[in-house]
Short mmCIF file of C-alpha atoms and ligand atoms in Angstrom, two decimals:
data_model
loop_
_atom_site.label_atom_id
_atom_site.label_comp_id
_atom_site.label_asym_id
_atom_site.label_seq_id
_atom_site.Cartn_x
_atom_site.Cartn_y
_atom_site.Cartn_z
CA UNK A 261 88.21 95.89 105.09
CA UNK A 262 86.63 97.94 102.38
CA UNK A 263 86.72 96.44 98.92
CA UNK A 264 86.41 98.73 95.92
CA UNK A 265 85.83 96.53 92.91
CA UNK A 266 86.31 98.59 89.76
CA UNK A 267 83.60 97.97 87.20
CA UNK A 268 84.36 97.51 83.50
CA UNK A 269 83.72 101.18 82.71
CA UNK A 270 86.03 102.33 85.48
CA UNK A 271 88.80 99.99 84.38
CA UNK A 272 88.45 101.25 80.82
CA UNK A 273 88.50 104.90 81.97
CA UNK A 274 91.60 104.30 84.06
CA UNK A 275 93.36 102.58 81.13
CA UNK A 276 92.48 105.51 78.89
CA UNK A 277 93.68 108.04 81.42
CA UNK A 278 97.01 106.19 81.70
CA UNK A 279 97.28 106.02 77.88
CA UNK A 280 96.58 109.74 77.59
CA UNK A 281 98.91 111.04 80.26
CA UNK A 282 101.80 108.58 80.53
CA UNK A 283 103.77 110.41 77.84
CA UNK A 284 103.70 113.67 79.83
CA UNK A 285 105.83 112.15 82.55
CA UNK A 286 109.58 111.83 82.71
CA UNK A 287 111.01 109.96 85.70
CA UNK A 288 108.14 109.48 88.15
CA UNK A 289 110.06 110.44 91.27
CA UNK A 290 110.58 114.10 90.42
CA UNK A 291 108.67 117.01 91.91
CA UNK A 292 107.38 117.79 88.41
CA UNK A 293 105.91 114.30 88.02
CA UNK A 294 104.42 114.31 91.50
CA UNK A 295 102.67 117.59 90.75
CA UNK A 296 101.33 116.18 87.50
CA UNK A 297 100.19 113.00 89.24
CA UNK A 298 98.22 115.12 91.71
CA UNK A 299 96.49 116.90 88.86
CA UNK A 300 95.72 113.79 86.84
CA UNK A 301 94.46 111.98 89.94
CA UNK A 302 91.48 114.32 89.69
CA UNK A 303 90.65 112.63 86.37
CA UNK A 304 90.25 109.19 87.91
CA UNK A 305 86.64 107.96 87.86
CA UNK A 306 84.42 109.99 90.15
CA UNK A 307 83.19 107.13 92.27
CA UNK A 308 86.75 105.94 92.86
CA UNK A 309 87.71 109.44 94.01
CA UNK A 310 84.64 109.64 96.23
CA UNK A 311 85.48 106.36 98.01
CA UNK A 312 89.12 107.23 98.44
CA UNK A 313 88.12 110.59 99.86
CA UNK A 314 85.77 108.90 102.33
CA UNK A 315 88.63 106.59 103.27
CA UNK A 316 90.98 109.56 103.75
CA UNK A 317 88.49 111.10 106.14
CA UNK A 318 88.30 107.90 108.18
CA UNK A 319 84.69 107.15 107.27
CA UNK A 320 85.49 103.69 105.92
CA UNK A 321 87.48 101.22 107.92
CA UNK A 322 91.27 101.44 107.83
CA UNK A 323 92.01 99.09 104.92
CA UNK A 324 90.93 99.71 101.35
CA UNK A 325 91.56 97.28 98.51
CA UNK A 326 91.00 98.52 94.97
CA UNK A 327 90.76 95.63 92.56
CA UNK A 328 89.86 95.02 88.94
CA UNK A 329 92.88 96.63 87.30
CA UNK A 330 94.70 94.21 84.98
CA UNK A 331 98.47 93.94 84.89
CA UNK A 332 100.07 93.03 81.56
CA UNK A 333 102.40 90.34 82.88
CA UNK A 334 104.42 90.17 79.69
CA UNK A 335 105.18 93.87 79.71
CA UNK A 336 106.14 93.79 83.39
CA UNK A 337 108.56 90.90 82.74
CA UNK A 338 110.43 88.84 85.32
CA UNK A 339 110.49 89.78 89.00
CA UNK A 340 113.98 91.07 89.77
CA UNK A 341 116.08 89.34 92.41
CA UNK A 342 116.68 92.56 94.34
CA UNK A 343 115.11 96.03 94.49
CA UNK A 344 118.43 97.38 93.18
CA UNK A 345 118.00 95.29 90.05
CA UNK A 346 114.59 96.52 89.02
CA UNK A 347 114.41 97.18 85.26
CA UNK A 348 115.43 100.62 84.09
CA UNK A 349 113.37 102.16 82.55
CA UNK A 350 110.63 100.64 84.64
CA UNK A 351 108.44 98.00 82.99
CA UNK A 352 105.65 98.77 85.45
CA UNK A 353 105.51 102.51 84.99
CA UNK A 354 101.76 102.47 84.45
CA UNK A 355 101.17 100.71 87.74
CA UNK A 356 103.61 103.04 89.51
CA UNK A 357 101.79 106.02 88.06
CA UNK A 358 98.41 104.68 89.14
CA UNK A 359 99.83 104.04 92.61
CA UNK A 360 101.05 107.64 92.78
CA UNK A 361 97.70 108.95 91.59
CA UNK A 362 95.77 106.98 94.20
CA UNK A 363 98.27 108.16 96.80
CA UNK A 364 97.86 111.75 95.66
CA UNK A 365 94.18 111.57 96.55
CA UNK A 366 95.21 110.89 100.13
CA UNK A 367 98.17 113.22 100.58
CA UNK A 368 101.71 113.55 99.28
CA UNK A 369 104.20 110.75 98.60
CA UNK A 370 107.51 110.93 100.44
CA UNK A 371 110.67 108.83 100.74
CA UNK A 372 113.26 107.93 103.35
CA UNK A 373 116.89 108.69 102.62
CA UNK A 374 117.67 105.63 104.76
CA UNK A 375 115.44 103.12 102.95
CA UNK A 376 115.96 101.49 99.52
CA UNK A 377 118.60 104.11 98.69
CA UNK A 378 116.15 106.97 99.12
CA UNK A 379 113.78 105.79 96.39
CA UNK A 380 110.27 107.14 96.34
CA UNK A 381 108.71 104.00 94.88
CA UNK A 382 109.82 100.83 96.61
CA UNK A 383 109.94 97.31 95.25
CA UNK A 384 108.77 94.68 97.71
CA UNK A 385 110.01 91.30 96.56
CA UNK A 386 111.77 88.33 98.16
CA UNK A 387 115.56 88.64 98.14
CA UNK A 388 117.78 85.57 98.33
CA UNK A 389 119.66 85.71 101.63
CA UNK A 390 116.92 87.74 103.37
CA UNK A 391 114.58 84.74 103.85
CA UNK A 392 114.61 84.97 107.63
CA UNK A 393 115.02 88.71 108.17
CA UNK A 394 112.41 91.12 109.59
CA UNK A 395 112.25 92.88 106.23
CA UNK A 396 109.68 93.24 103.46
CA UNK A 397 112.16 91.26 101.35
CA UNK A 398 112.01 88.22 103.64
CA UNK A 399 109.95 85.17 102.76
CA UNK A 400 110.28 82.19 105.10
CA UNK A 401 110.01 84.30 108.24
CA UNK A 402 106.77 85.79 109.48
CA UNK A 403 107.01 89.54 108.99
CA UNK A 404 105.53 90.45 112.34
CA UNK A 405 102.78 93.05 112.36
CA UNK A 406 103.78 96.67 112.68
CA UNK A 407 102.92 100.27 112.07
CA UNK A 408 105.00 101.25 109.03
CA UNK A 409 108.17 103.05 110.20
CA UNK A 410 106.69 103.08 113.71
CA UNK A 411 109.97 104.25 115.25
CA UNK A 412 109.91 107.55 113.40
CA UNK A 413 107.85 110.62 114.36
CA UNK A 414 107.53 111.48 110.64
CA UNK A 415 106.15 108.06 109.60
CA UNK A 416 103.50 108.05 106.89
CA UNK A 417 99.79 108.49 107.43
CA UNK A 418 98.99 105.98 104.71
CA UNK A 419 100.87 103.08 103.15
CA UNK A 420 100.04 101.95 99.62
CA UNK A 421 100.97 98.67 98.00
CA UNK A 422 100.32 97.85 94.37
CA UNK A 423 100.52 94.15 93.54
CA UNK A 424 102.07 93.27 90.19
CA UNK A 425 101.96 89.55 90.92
CA UNK A 426 101.53 87.11 93.76
CA UNK A 427 101.45 83.69 92.11
CA UNK A 428 101.50 81.66 95.33
CA UNK A 429 99.02 83.83 97.20
CA UNK A 430 101.34 85.02 99.98
CA UNK A 431 99.20 86.59 102.69
CA UNK A 432 99.46 90.14 103.92
CA UNK A 433 98.13 90.41 107.49
CA UNK A 434 96.09 93.31 108.83
CA UNK A 435 94.71 94.25 112.24
CA UNK A 436 92.52 97.10 113.48
CA UNK A 437 93.36 98.81 116.72
CA UNK A 438 89.75 99.87 117.30
CA UNK A 439 88.64 96.24 117.27
CA UNK A 440 90.63 95.50 120.42
CA UNK A 441 88.94 95.00 123.73
CA UNK A 442 91.48 96.00 126.35
CA UNK A 443 90.97 96.42 130.08
CA UNK A 444 90.87 100.10 131.08
CA UNK A 445 94.02 99.72 133.18
CA UNK A 446 95.96 98.37 130.18
CA UNK A 447 94.59 101.09 127.94
CA UNK A 448 95.72 103.74 130.44
CA UNK A 449 99.29 102.48 130.38
CA UNK A 450 99.37 102.22 126.57
CA UNK A 451 98.40 105.90 126.38
CA UNK A 452 101.53 106.83 128.35
CA UNK A 453 105.01 107.45 126.85
CA UNK A 454 106.59 104.32 128.30
CA UNK A 455 107.58 102.41 125.14
CA UNK A 456 110.67 102.60 122.96
CA UNK A 457 110.60 101.55 119.29
CA UNK A 458 113.90 100.88 117.53
CA UNK A 459 114.24 101.37 113.76
CA UNK A 460 113.30 98.33 111.72
CA UNK A 461 116.09 96.78 109.68
CA UNK A 462 115.16 98.33 106.34
CA UNK A 463 116.64 101.63 107.58
CA UNK A 464 119.95 100.17 108.67
CA UNK A 465 123.17 101.02 106.88
CA UNK A 466 123.66 97.38 105.82
CA UNK A 467 120.45 97.50 103.77
CA UNK A 468 121.41 100.59 101.76
CA UNK A 469 124.13 101.08 99.14
CA UNK A 470 125.61 104.28 100.50
CA UNK A 471 125.10 104.68 104.20
CA UNK A 472 127.07 107.83 104.87
CA UNK A 473 125.63 110.93 106.41
CA UNK A 474 123.56 112.40 109.18
CA UNK A 475 120.39 110.45 108.43
CA UNK A 476 122.12 107.16 109.19
CA UNK A 477 123.67 108.64 112.32
CA UNK A 478 120.17 109.64 113.45
CA UNK A 479 118.96 106.10 112.81
CA UNK A 480 121.84 104.74 114.88
CA UNK A 481 120.94 107.11 117.69
CA UNK A 482 117.28 106.04 117.55
CA UNK A 483 118.50 102.46 117.70
CA UNK A 484 120.71 103.14 120.71
CA UNK A 485 118.26 105.25 122.68
CA UNK A 486 114.71 105.18 121.35
CA UNK A 487 112.53 107.99 122.65
CA UNK A 488 109.74 106.75 124.94
CA UNK A 489 106.41 107.06 123.13
CA UNK A 490 102.78 106.04 123.70
CA UNK A 491 101.40 103.03 121.81
CA UNK A 492 97.90 104.51 121.73
CA UNK A 493 97.05 108.16 121.16
CA UNK A 494 94.17 110.35 120.04
CA UNK A 495 90.61 109.51 121.04
CA UNK A 496 90.47 107.14 124.02
CA UNK A 497 87.54 105.25 122.58
CA UNK A 498 88.84 105.03 119.02
CA UNK A 499 92.60 105.38 119.45
CA UNK A 500 95.35 105.60 116.89
CA UNK A 501 98.23 103.16 117.13
CA UNK A 502 102.01 103.28 116.91
CA UNK A 503 103.64 99.91 117.45
CA UNK A 504 106.14 97.40 116.17
CA UNK A 505 106.46 94.88 119.03
CA UNK A 506 109.42 93.05 117.48
CA UNK A 507 111.50 96.23 117.85
CA UNK A 508 109.98 97.48 121.12
CA UNK A 509 111.15 97.71 124.66
CA UNK A 510 110.16 99.26 127.96
CA UNK A 511 112.40 100.80 130.61
CA UNK A 512 114.12 98.29 132.82
CA UNK A 513 111.89 97.38 135.73
CA UNK A 514 108.71 98.85 134.22
CA UNK A 515 106.75 95.64 134.58
CA UNK A 516 103.45 97.42 134.21
CA UNK A 517 104.40 98.73 130.74
CA UNK A 518 105.80 95.31 129.79
CA UNK A 519 102.60 93.51 130.67
CA UNK A 520 100.43 96.17 128.99
CA UNK A 521 102.49 95.76 125.82
CA UNK A 522 102.22 91.97 126.03
CA UNK A 523 98.45 92.17 126.53
CA UNK A 524 98.15 94.55 123.60
CA UNK A 525 100.29 92.34 121.34
CA UNK A 526 98.31 89.25 122.30
CA UNK A 527 94.97 90.98 121.70
CA UNK A 528 96.18 92.16 118.29
CA UNK A 529 97.59 88.73 117.40
CA UNK A 530 94.15 87.27 118.03
CA UNK A 531 92.45 89.79 115.75
CA UNK A 532 94.81 89.82 112.77
CA UNK A 533 93.34 88.66 109.49
CA UNK A 534 94.76 87.82 106.07
CA UNK A 535 94.44 89.69 102.81
CA UNK A 536 95.77 87.99 99.72
CA UNK A 537 96.71 90.61 97.17
CA UNK A 538 96.18 89.45 93.61
CA UNK A 539 97.62 90.82 90.37
CA UNK A 540 96.45 94.40 89.92
CA UNK A 541 95.18 94.87 93.49
CA UNK A 542 96.05 98.11 95.22
CA UNK A 543 95.82 98.17 99.00
CA UNK A 544 95.70 101.34 101.05
CA UNK A 545 96.49 100.98 104.73
CA UNK A 546 95.68 103.69 107.25
CA UNK A 547 98.95 103.70 109.16
CA UNK A 548 97.31 105.32 112.21
CA UNK A 549 94.47 102.86 112.60
CA UNK A 550 95.77 99.60 111.27
CA UNK A 551 98.87 97.44 111.65
CA UNK A 552 100.06 95.04 108.98
CA UNK A 553 102.55 92.26 108.34
CA UNK A 554 103.04 89.27 106.08
CA UNK A 555 102.88 85.51 106.52
CA UNK A 556 105.79 83.24 105.57
CA UNK A 557 105.99 81.89 102.05
CA UNK A 558 108.42 79.95 99.91
CA UNK A 559 110.20 82.19 97.42
CA UNK A 560 111.33 80.80 94.09
CA UNK A 561 114.02 83.31 93.05
CA UNK A 562 113.45 82.47 89.40
CA UNK A 563 111.79 85.64 88.08
CA UNK A 564 108.25 84.50 88.93
CA UNK A 565 108.16 85.71 92.54
CA UNK A 566 105.65 87.99 94.21
CA UNK A 567 106.29 91.63 93.37
CA UNK A 568 104.69 94.66 94.99
CA UNK A 569 105.27 98.38 94.56
CA UNK A 570 105.09 100.51 97.70
CA UNK A 571 104.80 104.20 98.55
CA UNK A 572 104.41 106.17 101.76
CA UNK A 573 101.98 109.07 101.98
CA UNK A 574 101.94 111.98 104.38
CA UNK A 575 98.98 114.29 104.86
CA UNK A 576 101.32 117.15 105.76
CA UNK A 577 104.63 117.53 103.96
CA UNK A 578 105.46 120.57 106.06
CA UNK A 579 105.92 118.46 109.17
CA UNK A 580 109.05 116.97 107.61
CA UNK A 581 110.36 120.14 105.96
CA UNK A 582 113.21 120.55 108.46
CA UNK A 583 114.28 116.95 107.78
CA UNK A 584 114.34 117.35 103.99
CA UNK A 585 117.23 119.25 102.37
CA UNK A 586 114.97 121.25 100.05
CA UNK A 587 111.31 122.04 99.65
CA UNK A 588 111.15 119.93 96.50
CA UNK A 589 113.16 117.00 97.91
CA UNK A 590 110.74 114.33 99.13
CA UNK A 591 113.29 112.24 101.01
CA UNK A 592 113.63 112.53 104.79
CA UNK A 593 117.37 112.53 105.40
O1 LIG B 754 104.55 92.05 101.81
C1 LIG B 754 103.56 92.53 102.35
O2 LIG B 754 102.42 92.12 102.11
C2 LIG B 754 103.69 93.64 103.33
C3 LIG B 754 105.12 93.95 103.61
C4 LIG B 754 105.25 95.18 104.46
O3 LIG B 754 105.13 95.17 105.64
C5 LIG B 754 105.47 96.44 103.79
O4 LIG B 754 105.68 96.44 102.58
O5 LIG B 754 105.46 97.46 104.48
FE1 LIG B 755 105.27 97.21 106.44
#
């Protein structure tokens, strides 16, 4: 993990930049705002930009934590009980803007029409009733490690989380695929398209307000008949990963693929480590090189719970153009 600890000058410069530009933005999830965020990202401190660029190019390892930014807890106010109930206008606009600017140094933010009602900026917080689900909004269940949106060919290249608060130190888990020592025979099988990944539950109709339309039909189809894909791809010696074992299957009778997947999952389980995000920490996860999850914790549901902001970043918006209704619509539908 690469830790970028902002020094006092950098924190001051970032605060000033936010002060100077915040007023130029209307709603943050418009094309206009995203364009502006890309421009203003170039005014972040030089060393911060240099490190994020090195990260983008894969020079650093696949997890970057930027810390030192301070969150005004009073301004942010109580953690909502549901992502639908987040304050409007947002009380954490500055943090959302900083998240978008960091993301803009890596690529372009995009949304899913089938997740959190198509919002660009997600709220990750414990929801009463979801305690034991395989969802970011669970708490008492282990959120098993995964590639973000592993089931989808248009999944993000990078995942960014900005931590507003985490009073009880709930642990995010992270694991590097290139740290795994796998027998050659297992590696061979993992490079073959013999694994199906079903959509995780955040994309299901029941977890969205309005679940009509083609996008949800596509999700249903991916759930019914997931396309066989390879778990490892790219360079044989430093492979990329695409996996979400909780939602994975192999063809009936393909015992070789089943045992390769089990060996892979076991090797990854053994190498996962914890990252506790603190107030004002921003974590960037390379969604091709690293898997992530979250350990169980006890939610309070009293306005003091852990609260993260989340965005997905693609390095090539054009890949999803046919799945977005308009050039300036960032949601895959
Ligand atoms: O809560 C966390 O630390 C991570 C949750 C997660 O998997 C996600 O937000 O994609
Ligand atoms: Fe995730």
